[in-house]
CSV table of C-alpha atoms and ligand atoms in Angstrom, one decimal:
chain,number,residue,atom,x,y,z
A,1,MET,CA,2.8,-14.6,33.1
A,2,LYS,CA,1.4,-14.9,29.8
A,3,SER,CA,-1.9,-13.8,29.2
A,4,LYS,CA,-4.4,-15.4,27.5
A,5,SER,CA,-4.4,-14.5,24.1
A,6,THR,CA,-0.7,-15.6,23.8
A,7,LYS,CA,-2.2,-18.9,25.9
A,8,ILE,CA,-4.9,-19.9,22.8
A,9,LEU,CA,-1.9,-17.8,20.3
A,10,LEU,CA,0.6,-20.4,21.7
A,11,ASP,CA,-2.4,-23.1,21.1
A,12,ILE,CA,-2.7,-22.7,18.0
A,13,TYR,CA,0.9,-22.2,16.9
A,14,LYS,CA,1.5,-25.9,18.4
A,15,GLU,CA,-1.8,-26.9,16.4
A,16,PHE,CA,-0.1,-25.1,13.2
A,17,LEU,CA,2.9,-26.8,13.8
A,18,ASN,CA,1.6,-30.5,14.4
A,19,TYR,CA,-0.4,-30.2,10.6
A,20,PHE,CA,3.3,-28.5,9.1
A,21,TRP,CA,5.8,-29.7,10.8
A,22,LEU,CA,7.5,-30.2,7.3
A,23,ARG,CA,7.6,-26.3,6.6
A,24,PRO,CA,7.5,-24.8,10.3
A,25,GLU,CA,7.0,-21.3,8.9
A,26,SER,CA,3.9,-21.9,7.4
A,27,ALA,CA,3.0,-22.9,10.8
A,28,ILE,CA,4.4,-19.2,12.1
A,29,VAL,CA,2.5,-17.6,9.1
A,30,GLN,CA,-1.1,-19.2,9.7
A,31,SER,CA,-0.8,-18.4,13.3
A,32,PHE,CA,-1.1,-15.0,13.0
A,33,ARG,CA,-3.5,-15.5,10.4
A,34,ALA,CA,-6.1,-17.5,12.9
A,35,ILE,CA,-5.0,-15.3,16.2
A,36,GLU,CA,-7.2,-12.4,14.3
A,37,LEU,CA,-9.5,-14.6,12.7
A,38,ARG,CA,-10.5,-16.2,15.5
A,39,LYS,CA,-10.9,-13.1,17.7
A,40,THR,CA,-12.5,-10.9,15.1
A,41,VAL,CA,-15.1,-13.4,15.0
A,42,TYR,CA,-15.8,-13.7,18.6
A,43,GLN,CA,-15.9,-10.7,18.4
A,44,ARG,CA,-18.1,-9.4,15.8
A,45,ILE,CA,-20.6,-12.2,15.2
A,46,SER,CA,-22.6,-15.1,16.7
A,47,LYS,CA,-23.0,-19.3,16.3
A,48,LYS,CA,-26.1,-18.5,14.7
A,49,ASN,CA,-24.8,-16.1,12.1
A,50,LYS,CA,-23.7,-17.1,8.3
A,51,PHE,CA,-20.2,-17.3,7.2
A,52,LEU,CA,-18.8,-17.7,4.0
A,53,ASP,CA,-15.1,-19.1,3.7
A,54,VAL,CA,-14.2,-18.7,0.6
A,55,SER,CA,-11.0,-20.1,-1.3
A,56,CYS,CA,-11.1,-22.7,2.1
A,57,GLY,CA,-8.9,-25.0,0.2
A,58,ASP,CA,-8.7,-27.6,2.4
A,59,GLY,CA,-10.8,-26.0,5.8
A,60,VAL,CA,-8.0,-26.9,8.1
A,61,PHE,CA,-7.0,-22.9,8.3
A,62,THR,CA,-10.3,-22.1,9.9
A,63,PHE,CA,-10.8,-25.4,11.8
A,64,ILE,CA,-8.0,-24.8,13.6
A,65,ALA,CA,-8.6,-21.1,14.2
A,66,LEU,CA,-11.8,-21.5,15.5
A,67,GLY,CA,-10.5,-23.8,18.0
A,68,GLY,CA,-10.3,-27.4,15.9
A,69,LYS,CA,-7.7,-29.4,17.5
A,70,LEU,CA,-6.3,-32.5,15.1
A,71,GLY,CA,-4.4,-35.8,16.2
A,72,THR,CA,-0.4,-35.8,15.9
A,73,SER,CA,-1.4,-38.8,13.2
A,74,PHE,CA,-2.4,-36.7,10.9
A,75,ASP,CA,-0.8,-33.7,8.9
A,76,SER,CA,-0.6,-31.4,5.8
A,77,TYR,CA,1.6,-34.9,4.3
A,78,LYS,CA,-0.9,-37.6,5.0
A,79,SER,CA,-2.1,-37.5,1.5
A,80,ILE,CA,-0.2,-35.7,-1.7
A,81,LYS,CA,1.2,-35.7,-4.7
A,82,ASN,CA,5.1,-35.4,-4.6
A,83,LYS,CA,5.9,-33.8,-7.8
A,84,GLN,CA,8.4,-30.9,-8.8
A,85,ARG,CA,6.8,-26.9,-6.8
A,86,SER,CA,5.9,-25.1,-9.7
A,87,ALA,CA,2.9,-22.1,-10.0
A,88,LYS,CA,1.1,-25.0,-11.8
A,89,PHE,CA,1.5,-28.1,-10.2
A,90,ASP,CA,-0.4,-28.7,-7.1
A,91,ALA,CA,0.6,-31.5,-4.8
A,92,TYR,CA,-2.1,-31.1,-2.4
A,93,ASP,CA,-5.1,-31.1,-4.8
A,94,HIS,CA,-4.9,-34.9,-4.2
A,95,ILE,CA,-6.5,-37.1,-1.9
A,96,ASP,CA,-6.5,-41.1,-1.4
A,97,LYS,CA,-9.2,-43.6,-1.2
A,98,ASN,CA,-8.6,-44.5,2.1
A,99,PHE,CA,-7.8,-40.6,3.4
A,100,LYS,CA,-9.4,-40.3,7.3
A,101,ILE,CA,-9.0,-37.6,10.0
A,102,LYS,CA,-7.9,-37.6,13.6
A,103,ILE,CA,-10.2,-35.1,14.8
A,104,LEU,CA,-9.5,-34.3,18.7
A,105,LYS,CA,-12.0,-31.4,19.3
A,106,LYS,CA,-14.4,-29.7,17.0
A,107,PRO,CA,-14.6,-25.7,16.7
A,108,SER,CA,-16.8,-24.1,18.6
A,109,TYR,CA,-18.7,-22.7,15.1
A,110,LYS,CA,-20.2,-24.4,12.4
A,111,ILE,CA,-18.9,-22.7,8.8
A,112,ASP,CA,-22.3,-22.2,6.8
A,113,THR,CA,-20.5,-22.1,3.3
A,114,GLY,CA,-16.6,-23.7,1.9
A,115,THR,CA,-15.7,-22.3,-1.4
A,116,ASP,CA,-12.0,-23.2,-3.6
A,117,TRP,CA,-12.5,-24.8,-7.5
A,118,LYS,CA,-10.0,-27.5,-6.0
A,119,LEU,CA,-12.4,-30.3,-6.0
A,120,ASN,CA,-9.3,-32.4,-4.0
A,121,LEU,CA,-9.1,-29.9,-1.7
A,122,LEU,CA,-12.9,-30.0,-0.6
A,123,LYS,CA,-13.3,-33.0,-0.3
A,124,LYS,CA,-10.8,-32.9,2.1
A,125,SER,CA,-12.1,-30.4,4.1
A,126,LYS,CA,-15.9,-32.8,3.9
A,127,HIS,CA,-13.7,-34.7,6.5
A,128,LEU,CA,-13.7,-32.0,9.0
A,129,LYS,CA,-17.2,-31.8,9.4
A,130,LEU,CA,-16.6,-27.9,9.9
A,131,PHE,CA,-18.2,-26.6,6.6
A,132,LYS,CA,-22.6,-27.1,6.2
A,133,LYS,CA,-21.6,-26.9,2.5
A,134,LEU,CA,-18.8,-26.8,0.4
A,135,VAL,CA,-19.5,-25.5,-2.4
A,136,LEU,CA,-16.6,-25.8,-6.7
A,137,HIS,CA,-15.8,-22.2,-7.9
A,138,ASN,CA,-13.8,-20.2,-9.6
A,139,ASN,CA,-13.6,-17.3,-8.3
A,140,GLU,CA,-12.7,-15.3,-11.0
A,141,LYS,CA,-16.6,-15.7,-11.9
A,142,ARG,CA,-19.7,-14.8,-9.8
A,143,PHE,CA,-20.9,-16.6,-6.9
A,144,PRO,CA,-23.5,-19.1,-7.3
A,145,LEU,CA,-25.1,-18.1,-4.2
A,146,ASN,CA,-27.7,-15.1,-2.8
A,147,ASP,CA,-27.4,-11.4,-2.7
A,148,ASN,CA,-27.3,-10.4,1.1
A,149,HIS,CA,-27.1,-14.1,2.2
A,150,PHE,CA,-24.0,-13.8,4.7
A,151,ASP,CA,-23.1,-12.3,8.0
A,152,PHE,CA,-19.4,-12.9,7.5
A,153,VAL,CA,-17.2,-13.4,4.6
A,154,TYR,CA,-13.6,-14.1,4.7
A,155,SER,CA,-10.6,-14.6,2.8
A,156,ASN,CA,-6.8,-15.2,2.7
A,157,SER,CA,-5.8,-15.7,-1.4
A,158,ALA,CA,-7.9,-12.2,-2.3
A,159,TYR,CA,-5.0,-12.5,-4.5
A,160,TRP,CA,-4.8,-15.0,-6.3
A,161,VAL,CA,-7.5,-13.7,-8.6
A,162,LYS,CA,-6.4,-12.3,-11.3
A,163,ASN,CA,-9.7,-9.8,-11.7
A,164,ILE,CA,-9.7,-9.2,-7.7
A,165,LYS,CA,-12.0,-5.8,-7.8
A,166,GLN,CA,-14.7,-8.2,-9.2
A,167,HIS,CA,-13.8,-11.2,-6.4
A,168,LEU,CA,-14.4,-8.1,-4.1
A,169,ILE,CA,-17.4,-7.3,-5.5
A,170,ASP,CA,-18.6,-10.1,-5.6
A,171,MET,CA,-18.1,-11.1,-2.3
A,172,LYS,CA,-19.5,-8.3,-1.3
A,173,ARG,CA,-23.1,-9.1,-3.1
A,174,VAL,CA,-23.2,-11.8,-1.2
A,175,ALA,CA,-22.2,-10.2,2.6
A,176,LYS,CA,-25.3,-9.0,4.2
A,177,LYS,CA,-26.3,-5.3,4.6
A,178,ASN,CA,-24.8,-4.7,8.1
A,179,GLY,CA,-22.2,-8.1,7.3
A,180,TYR,CA,-18.9,-7.7,7.1
A,181,LEU,CA,-15.9,-8.9,4.4
A,182,TYR,CA,-13.4,-9.9,5.9
A,183,LEU,CA,-9.7,-9.6,4.5
A,184,HIS,CA,-6.2,-11.0,5.0
A,185,VAL,CA,-4.1,-9.5,1.9
A,186,LYS,CA,-0.4,-9.4,0.8
A,187,PHE,CA,0.9,-6.5,-1.3
A,188,LYS,CA,3.3,-6.7,-4.1
A,189,ASP,CA,5.6,-3.9,-2.7
A,190,THR,CA,5.0,-5.0,0.8
A,191,TYR,CA,5.4,-8.6,-0.3
A,192,LEU,CA,9.0,-7.7,-2.9
A,193,ALA,CA,10.3,-5.0,-0.1
A,194,THR,CA,10.4,-8.5,2.3
A,195,LEU,CA,12.5,-10.9,0.5
A,196,ILE,CA,16.1,-12.0,1.0
A,197,LYS,CA,17.4,-10.6,-1.9
A,198,ASN,CA,15.7,-7.3,-1.4
A,199,GLN,CA,16.3,-6.9,2.5
A,200,THR,CA,20.0,-8.0,3.1
A,201,LYS,CA,21.0,-6.4,-0.2
A,202,ILE,CA,23.4,-10.0,-0.9
A,203,SER,CA,22.5,-11.6,-4.8
A,204,PHE,CA,22.1,-15.2,-4.0
A,205,GLY,CA,21.6,-15.0,-8.0
A,206,PRO,CA,18.3,-16.8,-9.9
A,207,LYS,CA,19.0,-20.2,-9.0
A,208,PHE,CA,18.4,-19.6,-5.7
A,209,GLU,CA,15.4,-17.0,-6.2
A,210,LYS,CA,13.9,-20.2,-8.9
A,211,ILE,CA,14.4,-22.4,-5.8
A,212,ILE,CA,13.1,-20.4,-2.7
A,213,ASP,CA,10.1,-19.0,-5.3
A,214,GLY,CA,9.0,-22.5,-6.1
A,215,GLY,CA,5.8,-20.7,-8.7
A,216,ARG,CA,4.4,-19.0,-5.5
A,217,TYR,CA,4.8,-15.6,-7.4
A,218,GLU,CA,3.2,-16.5,-10.5
A,219,THR,CA,0.3,-17.4,-8.4
A,220,TRP,CA,-0.7,-14.8,-7.4
A,221,LYS,CA,-2.8,-13.5,-10.3
A,222,GLY,CA,-3.8,-10.3,-8.7
A,223,LEU,CA,-1.6,-9.3,-5.8
A,224,LYS,CA,-1.5,-5.7,-6.2
A,225,THR,CA,0.3,-2.9,-4.7
A,226,LYS,CA,-1.0,-1.9,-1.4
A,227,LYS,CA,-1.4,1.9,-3.3
A,228,GLU,CA,-3.7,0.0,-5.4
A,229,PHE,CA,-5.2,-2.3,-3.4
A,230,ASP,CA,-6.5,0.9,-1.5
A,231,LYS,CA,-7.3,3.1,-5.2
A,232,ILE,CA,-9.6,-0.2,-5.5
A,233,LEU,CA,-11.2,-0.6,-2.2
A,234,ASP,CA,-12.3,3.3,-2.2
A,235,GLY,CA,-13.6,2.7,-5.6
A,236,ILE,CA,-16.0,0.1,-4.3
A,237,SER,CA,-19.1,2.1,-2.3
A,238,GLY,CA,-20.8,1.1,0.4
A,239,LEU,CA,-17.6,-0.7,2.8
A,240,LYS,CA,-16.8,1.3,5.5
A,241,VAL,CA,-13.3,0.4,6.9
A,242,ILE,CA,-13.8,-0.6,10.4
A,243,SER,CA,-9.9,-1.5,10.6
A,244,TYR,CA,-7.1,-1.7,8.6
A,245,LYS,CA,-3.7,-3.8,10.7
A,246,PRO,CA,-0.4,-4.8,9.5
A,247,LEU,CA,-0.1,-8.8,10.0
A,248,TYR,CA,3.4,-10.2,10.4
A,249,GLY,CA,6.3,-9.0,8.0
A,250,ASP,CA,10.5,-8.1,9.1
A,251,ILE,CA,11.8,-11.2,10.7
A,252,ILE,CA,8.2,-13.5,9.8
A,253,MET,CA,9.4,-12.5,6.6
A,254,LEU,CA,12.7,-13.7,5.8
A,255,ILE,CA,11.6,-16.9,8.0
A,256,TRP,CA,9.5,-17.4,5.6
A,257,ASP,CA,11.0,-16.9,2.1
A,258,ILE,CA,13.1,-19.8,2.6
A,259,GLY,CA,11.8,-21.8,5.6
A,260,PHE,CA,12.0,-25.3,5.0
A,261,ARG,CA,10.2,-25.4,1.0
A,262,PRO,CA,13.2,-26.6,-0.9
A,263,LEU,CA,13.8,-29.4,0.7
A,264,PHE,CA,10.8,-29.7,1.6
A,265,LYS,CA,10.9,-32.4,-1.3
A,266,PRO,CA,13.3,-34.8,-0.1
A,267,LEU,CA,12.1,-34.3,3.5
A,268,PHE,CA,8.7,-35.7,2.6
A,269,GLU,CA,10.3,-38.3,0.8
A,270,MET,CA,12.2,-38.6,3.8
A,271,SER,CA,9.4,-39.1,6.5
A,272,LYS,CA,6.6,-41.4,4.3
A,273,SER,CA,9.0,-43.9,4.7
A,274,LEU,CA,8.9,-44.1,8.5
A,275,ASN,CA,6.9,-46.8,10.2
A,276,LYS,CA,4.1,-45.5,11.7
A,277,THR,CA,5.7,-45.0,15.2
A,278,LYS,CA,8.7,-43.9,14.1
A,279,TYR,CA,7.2,-41.4,12.6
A,280,ILE,CA,5.2,-40.5,14.8
A,281,LYS,CA,8.4,-40.3,17.4
A,282,VAL,CA,10.5,-38.5,14.9
A,283,LYS,CA,7.4,-35.2,14.2
A,284,THR,CA,7.1,-35.5,17.9
A,285,GLU,CA,11.1,-34.6,19.0
A,286,TRP,CA,10.5,-32.4,15.4
A,287,ILE,CA,8.1,-30.3,16.9
A,288,LYS,CA,9.1,-29.9,20.5
A,289,ILE,CA,12.7,-28.5,19.2
A,290,LEU,CA,10.9,-26.3,16.7
A,291,TYR,CA,8.0,-24.8,19.8
A,292,ASP,CA,11.2,-24.3,22.2
A,293,MET,CA,13.2,-22.8,19.9
A,294,SER,CA,10.4,-20.5,18.8
A,295,GLU,CA,8.1,-19.9,22.1
A,296,ASN,CA,9.1,-16.5,23.2
A,297,PHE,CA,9.3,-14.8,19.5
A,298,ILE,CA,5.7,-16.1,19.4
A,299,SER,CA,4.5,-14.7,22.3
A,300,ASN,CA,6.4,-11.3,22.1
A,301,TYR,CA,6.0,-10.5,18.5
A,302,LYS,CA,4.3,-7.4,17.5
A,303,PRO,CA,4.2,-6.1,13.6
A,304,LYS,CA,6.0,-3.3,12.5
A,305,LYS,CA,4.2,-0.5,11.0
A,306,LYS,CA,6.6,-0.7,8.3
A,307,GLY,CA,7.8,-3.7,7.6
A,308,ALA,CA,4.5,-5.1,6.9
A,309,MET,CA,4.2,-7.9,4.7
A,310,GLU,CA,0.5,-8.8,4.8
A,311,TYR,CA,-2.3,-7.2,6.2
A,312,THR,CA,-5.6,-8.0,8.0
A,313,ILE,CA,-8.4,-5.6,7.1
A,314,LEU,CA,-12.5,-5.6,8.2
A,315,LEU,CA,-14.7,-4.2,6.3
A,316,LYS,CA,-18.2,-3.4,6.6
A,317,LYS,CA,-20.9,-3.5,4.5
A,318,VAL,CA,-23.0,-0.4,5.3
A,319,TYR,CA,-24.9,-0.8,1.8
B,401,SAM,C1,-2.6,-20.6,0.2
B,401,SAM,S1,-4.4,-21.2,0.1
B,401,SAM,C2,-5.5,-20.9,1.3
B,401,SAM,C3,-6.1,-22.1,1.4
B,401,SAM,C4,-6.9,-21.3,3.0
B,401,SAM,N1,-7.5,-20.9,2.8
B,401,SAM,C5,-6.0,-22.0,3.6
B,401,SAM,O1,-6.1,-20.3,4.5
B,401,SAM,O2,-5.0,-22.9,4.1
B,401,SAM,C6,-4.8,-20.8,-1.8
B,401,SAM,C7,-6.7,-21.5,-1.8
B,401,SAM,O3,-7.1,-20.6,-3.1
B,401,SAM,C8,-7.8,-21.2,-4.3
B,401,SAM,N2,-7.4,-20.4,-4.9
B,401,SAM,C9,-6.9,-19.8,-5.9
B,401,SAM,N3,-7.4,-19.3,-7.3
B,401,SAM,C10,-8.9,-19.9,-7.3
B,401,SAM,C11,-9.7,-18.9,-8.1
B,401,SAM,N4,-9.5,-18.5,-9.0
B,401,SAM,N5,-11.3,-19.4,-7.5
B,401,SAM,C12,-10.8,-20.2,-6.7
B,401,SAM,N6,-10.4,-20.6,-5.3
B,401,SAM,C13,-9.0,-20.4,-6.1
B,401,SAM,C14,-6.5,-22.4,-4.1
B,401,SAM,O4,-7.0,-23.7,-4.6
B,401,SAM,C15,-6.3,-22.3,-2.3
B,401,SAM,O5,-7.4,-23.7,-1.7
């Protein structure tokens, strides 16, 4: 018998598989982030409270985490520019004129404000009708938002910001006293340790490493070692650590490190050449195989304290 929380996790996983079917490794990591975000939100804030989603991207992550469901005809690849991946080029930063989202179920919470520095991602977010307000903002600068305003400030992208300390201070500034700052963070050392080349001690060579990196490391401008990050947090007054836990690592990282990332461009091209009926047929079969293969693993996965690559950190602003 599966517990209620495992059933919710599997439901969320199905939603992410539908959304990221060509990149199932993303579905796995987003599911573990989402279940933690959902539990934390449900436990700590009410529907009337003000939620700030920092670096919300296209909004779908938070939409699914809070119980939203999207149609099978919709996914992450409906409006992208398929050029070669690099740190400087983001295929998802694009929106077609006729972009549409099929919403099957609305999330149980509304989000007061979402921010991101990519206008096309904010335009996609708008279609979800989840955010009351969307703000175009570069996190290297101060938020154009009032002090002491939000009950819950969430970010899973703080390590993308070069001046991460200032960014954390700014997130704290806009949080209310007794409000929360909730982070999902990667660290340089925990990330490097979990890479295939470091886990297996097999050298696949620089070409392999360049292909599987796909520009990701270069985009994480504020990535710190765990020790450096903890020191930064310690140096910010008025934040109390409520919980600080490993989220995922070990085998999930091995899966994520390669995943379908290297083959994404041709896979996407192939999928685009299908007519609508065939697309749904192939996608449905594809997702069923992936789900059946991984259901047991997803249901039972627990991060090891030592092997974790990403952490979940809940902080309370006490002053
Ligand atoms: C990995 S995505 C996460 C998006 C979303 N939170 C999610 O989970 O799907 C990282 C996001 O951070 C945004 N981002 C990166 N650096 C930024 C910056 N300096 N200012 C604002 N947004 C930034 C990107 O545009 C992107 O949407």
